[in-house]
Short mmCIF file of C-alpha atoms in Angstrom, two decimals:
data_model
loop_
_atom_site.label_atom_id
_atom_site.label_comp_id
_atom_site.label_asym_id
_atom_site.label_seq_id
_atom_site.Cartn_x
_atom_site.Cartn_y
_atom_site.Cartn_z
CA MET A 6 0.00 0.00 0.00
CA THR A 7 1.44 3.35 -1.04
CA GLU A 8 1.56 6.40 1.20
CA THR A 9 -1.24 7.98 -0.82
CA ASP A 10 -3.41 4.89 -0.40
CA ARG A 11 -2.63 4.88 3.33
CA ASP A 12 -3.73 8.51 3.65
CA THR A 13 -6.96 7.72 1.79
CA VAL A 14 -7.71 4.79 4.07
CA ASP A 15 -6.94 6.87 7.15
CA ARG A 16 -9.36 9.55 5.98
CA LEU A 17 -12.02 6.88 5.48
CA GLY A 18 -11.46 5.65 9.03
CA THR A 19 -11.72 9.18 10.40
CA GLU A 20 -14.93 9.82 8.49
CA ILE A 21 -16.44 6.52 9.72
CA CYS A 22 -15.68 7.41 13.35
CA SER A 23 -17.00 10.94 12.80
CA LEU A 24 -20.24 9.67 11.30
CA ALA A 25 -20.60 7.11 14.12
CA GLY A 26 -20.39 9.98 16.60
CA HIS A 27 -23.03 11.95 14.70
CA ILE A 28 -25.28 8.87 14.54
CA ALA A 29 -24.94 8.50 18.32
CA ALA A 30 -25.84 12.17 18.82
CA ALA A 31 -28.81 11.86 16.46
CA THR A 32 -29.96 8.72 18.30
CA ALA A 33 -29.76 10.59 21.59
CA ARG A 34 -31.99 13.31 20.15
CA PHE A 35 -34.32 10.62 18.77
CA LEU A 36 -34.65 8.98 22.21
CA THR A 37 -35.26 12.34 23.90
CA LEU A 38 -38.21 12.87 21.58
CA VAL A 39 -39.40 9.29 22.14
CA ALA A 40 -39.42 9.86 25.92
CA ARG A 41 -41.49 13.04 25.53
CA PHE A 42 -43.81 11.38 23.01
CA ASP A 43 -44.38 8.39 25.29
CA GLU A 44 -44.96 10.58 28.36
CA SER A 45 -47.60 12.60 26.51
CA ARG A 46 -49.12 9.37 25.11
CA GLY A 47 -48.95 10.79 21.62
CA TRP A 48 -48.90 7.24 20.24
CA THR A 49 -52.47 6.38 21.26
CA GLY A 50 -54.85 5.39 18.49
CA PRO A 51 -56.73 2.44 16.96
CA GLY A 52 -54.65 -0.71 17.00
CA LEU A 53 -51.83 0.93 18.95
CA HIS A 54 -51.20 -0.48 22.39
CA SER A 55 -47.87 1.11 23.30
CA CYS A 56 -45.22 3.52 22.10
CA ALA A 57 -43.26 0.49 20.85
CA HIS A 58 -46.24 -0.45 18.66
CA TRP A 59 -46.26 3.08 17.23
CA LEU A 60 -42.52 2.97 16.53
CA SER A 61 -42.94 -0.40 14.84
CA TRP A 62 -45.70 0.98 12.62
CA LYS A 63 -44.41 4.47 11.85
CA CYS A 64 -40.62 4.05 12.01
CA GLY A 65 -40.22 0.53 10.62
CA LEU A 66 -38.70 -0.92 13.81
CA SER A 67 -39.35 -4.37 15.19
CA GLN A 68 -41.43 -4.30 18.36
CA HIS A 69 -38.48 -5.69 20.33
CA THR A 70 -36.28 -2.82 19.12
CA GLY A 71 -39.10 -0.37 19.84
CA ARG A 72 -39.46 -1.62 23.40
CA GLU A 73 -35.71 -1.27 23.93
CA TYR A 74 -35.75 2.29 22.57
CA VAL A 75 -38.59 3.24 24.92
CA ARG A 76 -36.84 1.61 27.89
CA VAL A 77 -33.57 3.43 27.20
CA ALA A 78 -35.38 6.72 26.51
CA LYS A 79 -37.15 6.56 29.89
CA ALA A 80 -33.95 5.60 31.71
CA LEU A 81 -32.03 8.55 30.24
CA THR A 82 -34.52 11.05 31.69
CA THR A 83 -33.00 10.36 35.13
CA LEU A 84 -29.36 10.14 33.96
CA PRO A 85 -28.21 13.65 32.95
CA SER A 86 -24.51 12.85 32.64
CA MET A 87 -25.11 9.84 30.42
CA ARG A 88 -27.61 11.74 28.29
CA ALA A 89 -25.12 14.59 27.82
CA ALA A 90 -22.31 12.20 26.80
CA PHE A 91 -24.72 10.49 24.42
CA GLU A 92 -25.76 13.79 22.85
CA GLU A 93 -22.09 14.75 22.41
CA GLY A 94 -21.44 11.51 20.52
CA ARG A 95 -19.05 10.18 23.19
CA LEU A 96 -21.24 7.15 23.95
CA SER A 97 -22.76 4.88 21.34
CA TYR A 98 -26.30 3.55 21.57
CA SER A 99 -24.95 0.03 22.17
CA LYS A 100 -23.06 1.22 25.26
CA VAL A 101 -25.97 3.30 26.54
CA ARG A 102 -28.38 0.39 26.07
CA SER A 103 -26.17 -1.79 28.29
CA LEU A 104 -25.27 0.85 30.86
CA THR A 105 -28.89 1.91 31.48
CA ARG A 106 -29.56 -1.59 32.84
CA VAL A 107 -27.43 -0.84 35.91
CA ALA A 108 -27.11 2.96 35.95
CA THR A 109 -28.89 5.04 38.60
CA PRO A 110 -28.81 8.77 39.39
CA LEU A 111 -26.23 7.96 42.10
CA ASN A 112 -23.74 6.16 39.82
CA ASP A 113 -24.53 8.10 36.64
CA GLU A 114 -21.12 9.78 36.30
CA GLN A 115 -19.24 6.58 37.15
CA MET A 116 -21.09 4.67 34.43
CA VAL A 117 -20.21 7.41 31.91
CA ARG A 118 -16.53 7.12 32.82
CA LEU A 119 -16.68 3.38 32.27
CA GLY A 120 -18.53 3.81 28.99
CA THR A 121 -16.00 6.25 27.55
CA SER A 122 -12.97 4.22 28.61
CA ALA A 123 -13.81 0.71 27.39
CA PRO A 124 -15.06 -0.91 24.15
CA ALA A 125 -18.69 -2.02 23.84
CA GLY A 126 -17.83 -5.72 24.21
CA GLN A 127 -16.27 -5.16 27.63
CA ILE A 128 -19.18 -2.95 28.68
CA ASP A 129 -21.62 -5.76 27.88
CA ARG A 130 -19.61 -8.27 29.93
CA LEU A 131 -19.23 -5.83 32.82
CA VAL A 132 -22.94 -5.01 32.94
CA ALA A 133 -23.83 -8.70 32.81
CA GLY A 134 -21.47 -9.34 35.73
CA LEU A 135 -22.92 -6.43 37.73
CA ARG A 136 -26.49 -7.59 37.13
CA LYS A 137 -25.63 -11.11 38.22
CA ALA A 138 -23.82 -9.91 41.34
CA THR A 139 -26.54 -7.45 42.40
CA SER A 140 -29.28 -10.00 41.71
CA ASP A 141 -27.58 -12.53 43.97
CA ASP A 142 -26.91 -9.97 46.70
CA GLN A 143 -30.43 -8.59 46.80
CA GLY A 144 -32.15 -11.95 46.53
CA LYS A 145 -34.03 -11.02 43.37
CA PRO A 146 -35.28 -13.96 41.31
CA LYS A 147 -33.17 -14.68 38.27
CA LEU A 148 -34.71 -14.69 34.80
CA ASP A 149 -35.81 -18.12 33.65
CA ARG A 150 -32.95 -19.33 31.50
CA PHE A 151 -34.80 -22.47 30.41
CA GLU A 152 -36.29 -21.03 27.29
CA THR A 153 -36.29 -22.29 23.73
CA ARG A 154 -37.15 -20.09 20.76
CA TRP A 155 -37.56 -20.63 17.03
CA HIS A 156 -37.84 -18.50 13.89
CA TRP A 157 -37.68 -18.68 10.11
CA ASP A 158 -34.39 -17.45 8.66
CA PRO A 159 -35.42 -14.59 6.31
CA ASP A 160 -32.35 -15.12 4.10
CA THR A 161 -32.49 -18.90 3.58
CA GLY A 162 -36.02 -19.81 4.67
CA ASP A 163 -34.58 -22.38 7.09
CA PHE A 164 -36.23 -23.27 10.39
CA VAL A 165 -33.90 -22.13 13.22
CA PHE A 166 -34.26 -22.93 16.91
CA ARG A 167 -32.07 -22.54 19.95
CA GLY A 168 -32.52 -22.60 23.67
CA ARG A 169 -31.81 -24.30 26.96
CA LEU A 170 -33.63 -26.95 29.03
CA SER A 171 -33.23 -28.19 32.56
CA ALA A 172 -31.12 -31.31 33.08
CA GLN A 173 -34.15 -33.53 33.71
CA ASP A 174 -36.02 -32.25 30.67
CA GLY A 175 -32.86 -32.55 28.59
CA ALA A 176 -32.54 -36.20 29.62
CA LYS A 177 -36.11 -36.85 28.46
CA VAL A 178 -35.45 -35.20 25.12
CA LEU A 179 -32.23 -37.14 24.60
CA ALA A 180 -33.96 -40.42 25.41
CA ALA A 181 -36.77 -39.60 22.96
CA LEU A 182 -34.25 -38.62 20.28
CA ALA A 183 -32.36 -41.87 20.81
CA ASN A 184 -35.58 -43.87 20.36
CA ALA A 185 -36.56 -41.82 17.31
CA GLU A 186 -33.13 -42.40 15.75
CA ARG A 187 -33.39 -46.11 16.44
CA ASP A 188 -36.81 -46.26 14.75
CA ARG A 189 -35.59 -44.10 11.88
CA THR A 190 -32.61 -46.36 11.13
CA ARG A 191 -34.29 -49.68 11.90
CA THR A 192 -34.01 -52.34 9.16
CA GLY A 193 -36.52 -55.04 8.30
CA ASP A 194 -34.26 -57.75 9.78
CA GLU A 195 -34.53 -56.43 13.32
CA SER A 196 -37.15 -57.69 15.75
CA GLU A 197 -38.61 -55.94 18.76
CA GLU A 198 -37.27 -58.61 21.12
CA SER A 199 -33.68 -58.39 19.91
CA GLU A 200 -33.47 -54.61 19.91
CA GLU A 201 -31.39 -52.85 22.49
CA PRO A 202 -32.13 -49.22 23.31
CA GLN A 203 -29.66 -46.80 21.84
CA LYS A 204 -27.69 -45.30 24.68
CA ARG A 205 -27.21 -41.87 23.20
CA PRO A 206 -28.60 -39.90 20.27
CA PRO A 207 -26.39 -39.07 17.28
CA ARG A 208 -24.34 -35.91 17.28
CA ASP A 209 -26.50 -34.50 14.48
CA ILE A 210 -29.96 -34.70 16.06
CA GLY A 211 -31.79 -33.04 13.15
CA PRO A 212 -32.99 -36.24 11.40
CA ALA A 213 -33.96 -37.81 14.73
CA LEU A 214 -35.88 -34.68 15.68
CA VAL A 215 -37.87 -34.80 12.44
CA ALA A 216 -38.48 -38.53 12.99
CA MET A 217 -39.75 -37.76 16.48
CA ALA A 218 -42.17 -35.22 15.00
CA ASP A 219 -43.40 -37.90 12.58
CA ILE A 220 -43.94 -40.30 15.48
CA VAL A 221 -45.96 -37.72 17.41
CA SER A 222 -48.04 -36.94 14.31
CA VAL A 223 -49.39 -40.51 14.27
CA ALA A 224 -49.23 -41.21 18.00
CA LYS A 225 -51.47 -43.87 19.53
CA ASP A 226 -52.68 -43.89 23.10
CA ALA A 227 -53.66 -47.22 24.69
CA GLY A 228 -54.70 -48.63 21.31
CA LYS A 229 -56.92 -45.65 20.49
CA ARG A 230 -55.54 -43.30 17.91
CA SER A 231 -55.17 -39.77 19.21
CA ARG A 232 -55.81 -36.73 17.08
CA PRO A 233 -52.81 -36.44 14.75
CA ALA A 234 -50.67 -33.33 14.65
CA GLU A 235 -51.69 -31.91 11.30
CA VAL A 236 -49.15 -30.09 9.17
CA VAL A 237 -50.72 -27.38 7.01
CA PHE A 238 -49.17 -25.77 3.96
CA LEU A 239 -50.81 -22.94 2.04
CA ARG A 240 -51.04 -22.92 -1.74
CA GLU A 241 -51.22 -19.36 -3.05
CA ASP A 242 -50.72 -18.37 -6.69
CA LYS A 243 -49.31 -21.81 -7.51
CA VAL A 244 -46.72 -21.45 -4.73
CA MET A 245 -46.66 -23.66 -1.63
CA ARG A 246 -45.53 -22.03 1.59
CA VAL A 247 -45.40 -22.61 5.33
CA PRO A 248 -47.98 -20.55 7.26
CA GLY A 249 -46.07 -17.54 8.58
CA GLY A 250 -42.92 -18.87 6.97
CA PRO A 251 -41.11 -19.17 3.63
CA ALA A 252 -42.22 -20.50 0.25
CA LEU A 253 -41.12 -24.02 -0.68
CA GLU A 254 -39.16 -25.07 -3.72
CA ASP A 255 -41.16 -27.13 -6.21
CA ALA A 256 -39.35 -30.34 -5.26
CA ASP A 257 -39.99 -29.74 -1.55
CA ALA A 258 -43.66 -28.97 -2.23
CA ASP A 259 -44.02 -32.23 -4.18
CA GLU A 260 -42.45 -34.09 -1.26
CA VAL A 261 -44.80 -32.76 1.41
CA LEU A 262 -47.86 -33.30 -0.79
CA CYS A 263 -47.03 -37.01 -1.01
CA ASP A 264 -47.61 -37.34 2.76
CA ALA A 265 -51.17 -38.21 3.72
CA ARG A 266 -50.79 -36.26 6.96
CA VAL A 267 -50.27 -32.99 5.10
CA ARG A 268 -53.16 -30.71 4.15
CA ALA A 269 -52.78 -28.28 1.29
CA ALA A 270 -55.09 -25.39 2.13
CA SER A 271 -56.25 -22.53 -0.08
CA THR A 272 -57.78 -19.37 1.34
CA LYS A 273 -58.46 -17.45 -1.85
CA GLN A 274 -59.46 -19.35 -4.98
CA LYS A 275 -60.98 -22.86 -5.20
CA CYS A 276 -62.08 -22.43 -1.59
CA MET A 277 -65.71 -23.35 -0.83
CA LEU A 278 -65.99 -21.28 2.30
CA SER A 279 -68.60 -18.71 1.26
CA LEU A 280 -71.74 -18.99 3.35
CA GLY A 281 -73.39 -15.81 2.07
CA ARG A 282 -76.49 -14.81 4.05
CA ARG A 283 -77.31 -18.32 5.24
CA THR A 284 -75.65 -17.84 8.63
CA ARG A 285 -74.03 -15.06 10.65
CA ILE A 286 -71.65 -17.30 12.63
CA THR A 287 -68.39 -18.18 10.93
CA SER A 288 -67.70 -21.86 10.47
CA ALA A 289 -64.69 -23.68 11.90
CA LYS A 290 -63.22 -23.96 8.38
CA GLN A 291 -63.63 -20.24 7.82
CA VAL A 292 -61.96 -19.43 11.14
CA MET A 293 -59.06 -21.71 10.20
CA ALA A 294 -58.77 -20.02 6.80
CA LEU A 295 -58.86 -16.57 8.44
CA MET A 296 -56.18 -17.56 10.94
CA TYR A 297 -53.88 -18.78 8.18
CA ARG A 298 -54.65 -15.79 5.97
CA ASP A 299 -54.38 -13.03 8.60
CA GLY A 300 -52.45 -14.68 11.44
CA CYS A 301 -53.03 -11.69 13.71
CA CYS A 302 -55.15 -8.59 14.19
CA ARG A 303 -55.09 -6.87 10.81
CA THR A 304 -55.31 -3.31 12.15
CA PRO A 305 -52.07 -1.54 11.07
CA GLY A 306 -49.68 -1.27 13.99
CA CYS A 307 -51.42 -3.90 16.14
CA GLY A 308 -50.35 -7.44 15.30
CA ARG A 309 -51.89 -9.17 18.35
CA THR A 310 -52.23 -12.91 17.87
CA ARG A 311 -54.54 -13.92 20.74
CA PHE A 312 -58.24 -13.44 21.50
CA LEU A 313 -59.09 -12.55 17.91
CA HIS A 314 -62.59 -11.96 16.54
CA ALA A 315 -63.88 -12.66 13.02
CA HIS A 316 -65.41 -9.30 12.10
CA HIS A 317 -67.94 -8.64 9.32
CA VAL A 318 -66.47 -5.66 7.44
CA ARG A 319 -69.88 -4.82 6.08
CA PHE A 320 -72.01 -5.40 9.15
CA TRP A 321 -74.40 -8.35 9.11
CA ARG A 322 -77.32 -6.11 9.98
CA ALA A 323 -76.43 -3.99 6.91
CA GLY A 324 -76.53 -6.98 4.58
CA GLY A 325 -72.93 -8.13 4.90
CA LYS A 326 -72.17 -11.74 3.97
CA THR A 327 -70.31 -14.34 5.98
CA ASP A 328 -67.66 -14.74 3.28
CA LEU A 329 -63.89 -14.41 3.34
CA ASP A 330 -64.16 -11.29 1.19
CA ASN A 331 -66.17 -9.70 4.03
CA LEU A 332 -64.40 -11.19 7.07
CA ILE A 333 -61.25 -9.99 8.81
CA MET A 334 -59.52 -10.82 12.10
CA LEU A 335 -59.45 -8.12 14.79
CA CYS A 336 -58.35 -8.25 18.41
CA GLY A 337 -60.87 -7.33 21.09
CA THR A 338 -59.41 -3.84 21.60
CA CYS A 339 -59.45 -2.96 17.90
CA HIS A 340 -62.87 -4.53 17.42
CA ARG A 341 -64.31 -2.30 20.13
CA ALA A 342 -62.51 0.77 18.71
CA LEU A 343 -64.00 0.08 15.29
CA HIS A 344 -67.53 -0.15 16.66
CA ARG A 345 -66.88 3.15 18.45
CA ASP A 346 -66.11 4.72 15.04
CA GLU A 347 -62.46 5.41 15.83
CA PHE A 348 -61.59 3.97 12.42
CA THR A 349 -63.28 2.24 9.50
CA ILE A 350 -62.55 -0.75 7.27
CA THR A 351 -63.55 -1.00 3.63
CA ALA A 352 -63.54 -4.28 1.70
CA ARG A 353 -61.85 -3.82 -1.70
CA GLY A 354 -62.61 -7.30 -3.04
CA GLU A 355 -60.31 -10.32 -3.47
CA GLN A 356 -59.90 -10.34 0.34
CA GLN A 357 -58.18 -6.94 0.33
CA PHE A 358 -59.11 -4.32 2.93
CA GLU A 359 -58.43 -0.64 3.57
CA PHE A 360 -58.25 1.01 7.00
CA ARG A 361 -59.01 4.71 7.51
CA LEU A 362 -58.95 6.90 10.60
CA ARG A 363 -61.98 8.91 11.66
CA GLY A 364 -60.70 11.95 9.75
CA GLY A 365 -60.43 9.95 6.53
CA SER A 366 -56.65 9.45 6.34
CA VAL A 367 -55.48 5.99 5.29
CA MET A 368 -53.84 3.82 7.93
CA GLU A 369 -50.92 2.38 5.98
CA PRO A 370 -49.49 -0.98 7.08
CA ALA A 371 -45.95 0.41 6.70
CA PRO A 372 -45.84 4.21 6.30
CA PRO A 373 -42.83 5.43 4.27
CA SER A 374 -40.02 7.19 6.11
CA VAL A 375 -37.58 9.72 4.64
CA GLY A 376 -34.17 10.65 6.00
CA PHE A 377 -31.19 12.76 4.95
CA ALA A 378 -27.93 11.25 6.15
CA ASP A 379 -25.82 14.32 5.28
CA ARG A 380 -27.73 16.41 7.81
CA LEU A 381 -26.28 14.25 10.57
CA LEU A 382 -22.93 15.97 10.00
CA SER A 383 -24.27 19.45 10.69
CA GLY A 384 -23.78 19.27 14.46
CA GLU A 385 -20.72 20.00 16.59
CA VAL A 386 -19.41 16.48 17.22
CA ALA A 387 -15.66 15.83 17.33
CA ASP A 388 -14.34 13.38 14.74
CA ASP A 389 -13.00 11.07 17.48
CA ALA A 390 -15.74 11.68 20.05
CA ILE A 391 -16.98 8.09 19.98
CA VAL A 392 -13.52 6.46 20.13
CA PRO A 393 -13.01 5.09 23.66
CA ASP A 394 -10.00 6.02 25.77
CA TRP A 395 -8.88 2.39 25.94
CA GLY A 396 -5.30 1.18 26.03
CA GLY A 397 -6.04 -2.40 24.97
CA ASP A 398 -6.09 -3.88 28.48
CA ALA A 399 -8.05 -7.10 29.01
CA LEU A 400 -11.12 -6.94 31.24
CA ARG A 401 -10.59 -8.59 34.63
CA LEU A 402 -14.28 -9.11 35.16
CA ASN A 403 -14.40 -10.33 38.76
CA HIS A 404 -12.02 -7.60 39.94
CA ALA A 405 -13.89 -4.89 38.03
CA VAL A 406 -17.29 -5.98 39.37
CA SER A 407 -15.92 -6.12 42.92
CA VAL A 408 -14.41 -2.63 42.68
CA ILE A 409 -17.63 -1.15 41.30
CA LEU A 410 -19.82 -2.83 43.93
CA ASP A 411 -17.49 -1.53 46.67
CA SER A 412 -17.83 2.00 45.31
CA TRP A 413 -21.63 1.68 45.26
CA ALA A 414 -21.63 0.51 48.88
CA ALA A 415 -19.35 3.36 50.02
#
């Protein structure tokens, strides 16, 4: 690399750090406004149950991110030193998010000193250590760590799960996986009497886990067949997809359709679920179709998934039909708000609906947002404001936690 190239790269690094500082300062301003907005309850409206809901709808944030923003915004109202350092671009949002979990008005300045003198990774470890130590000391119950979560990977469409179980539950799962793997790999030569239980499941438990799901799907109880676990795939516009998940490749769709335990459901065309004016009450099949079509309360910004009502968009008493083109899922809160004329729904045909507020403005599912990145550089933030004053020392976690706790007790 030539000296000219080195100078160019150095300028890029300086500009990146400068912009990071401006982003931190802009985020601080953003959270100050969020705190004021939440305190004044400016977010209230049909389908909106919290400031995080409003941020998710209007600003394109996930509700988890919205809740974190609101939490940090509220915490900063009682931490003037941290808020000032944040506004000056000396603390990043990542550091502030961690520090506000342990910061109080009494240790505000100390937490700022820590935040400006260590990288974000060490701050996360330090805060985790402080929370663990203070939780033990004060006898507060620890968060349940035995939790398992799953999601669909938006990039690959894969099913992803991770979590933690107690030792006794883990032993049950391992035993079940071992049995499932034994059944999965059993040959026709083996007999029940000669089989020996497999002592441990394979290292790759994926195939055994799927086999265990197959076993549960056709489970029998005391000779009487229990209700099978039905797998439902939706066919829409000649594409097969998992409800709430990704579309399947043609080969994968052909595979699942060969299984007699799989139902291919359609909620739009070729679906005989129109009851017209014969009945007001939705049928079980219609409710199932609505759940797979909507999946949650359809009011923009809501998204609740429990205690949903099948609502007639054109009211039954006004001649509305009990058809999918006239039915939509609403939560109890939004259903009541609609009947109080806080907003309206119009059926556009082909199971498409439009929401409007009382004043007539359209409630968009995802309102557009516009930003101008260059304006972030208009403030007075030093180019190296966000760079920590860190000499590269390793974090001695136990010692650091002990020192901080001693200072809090002094």
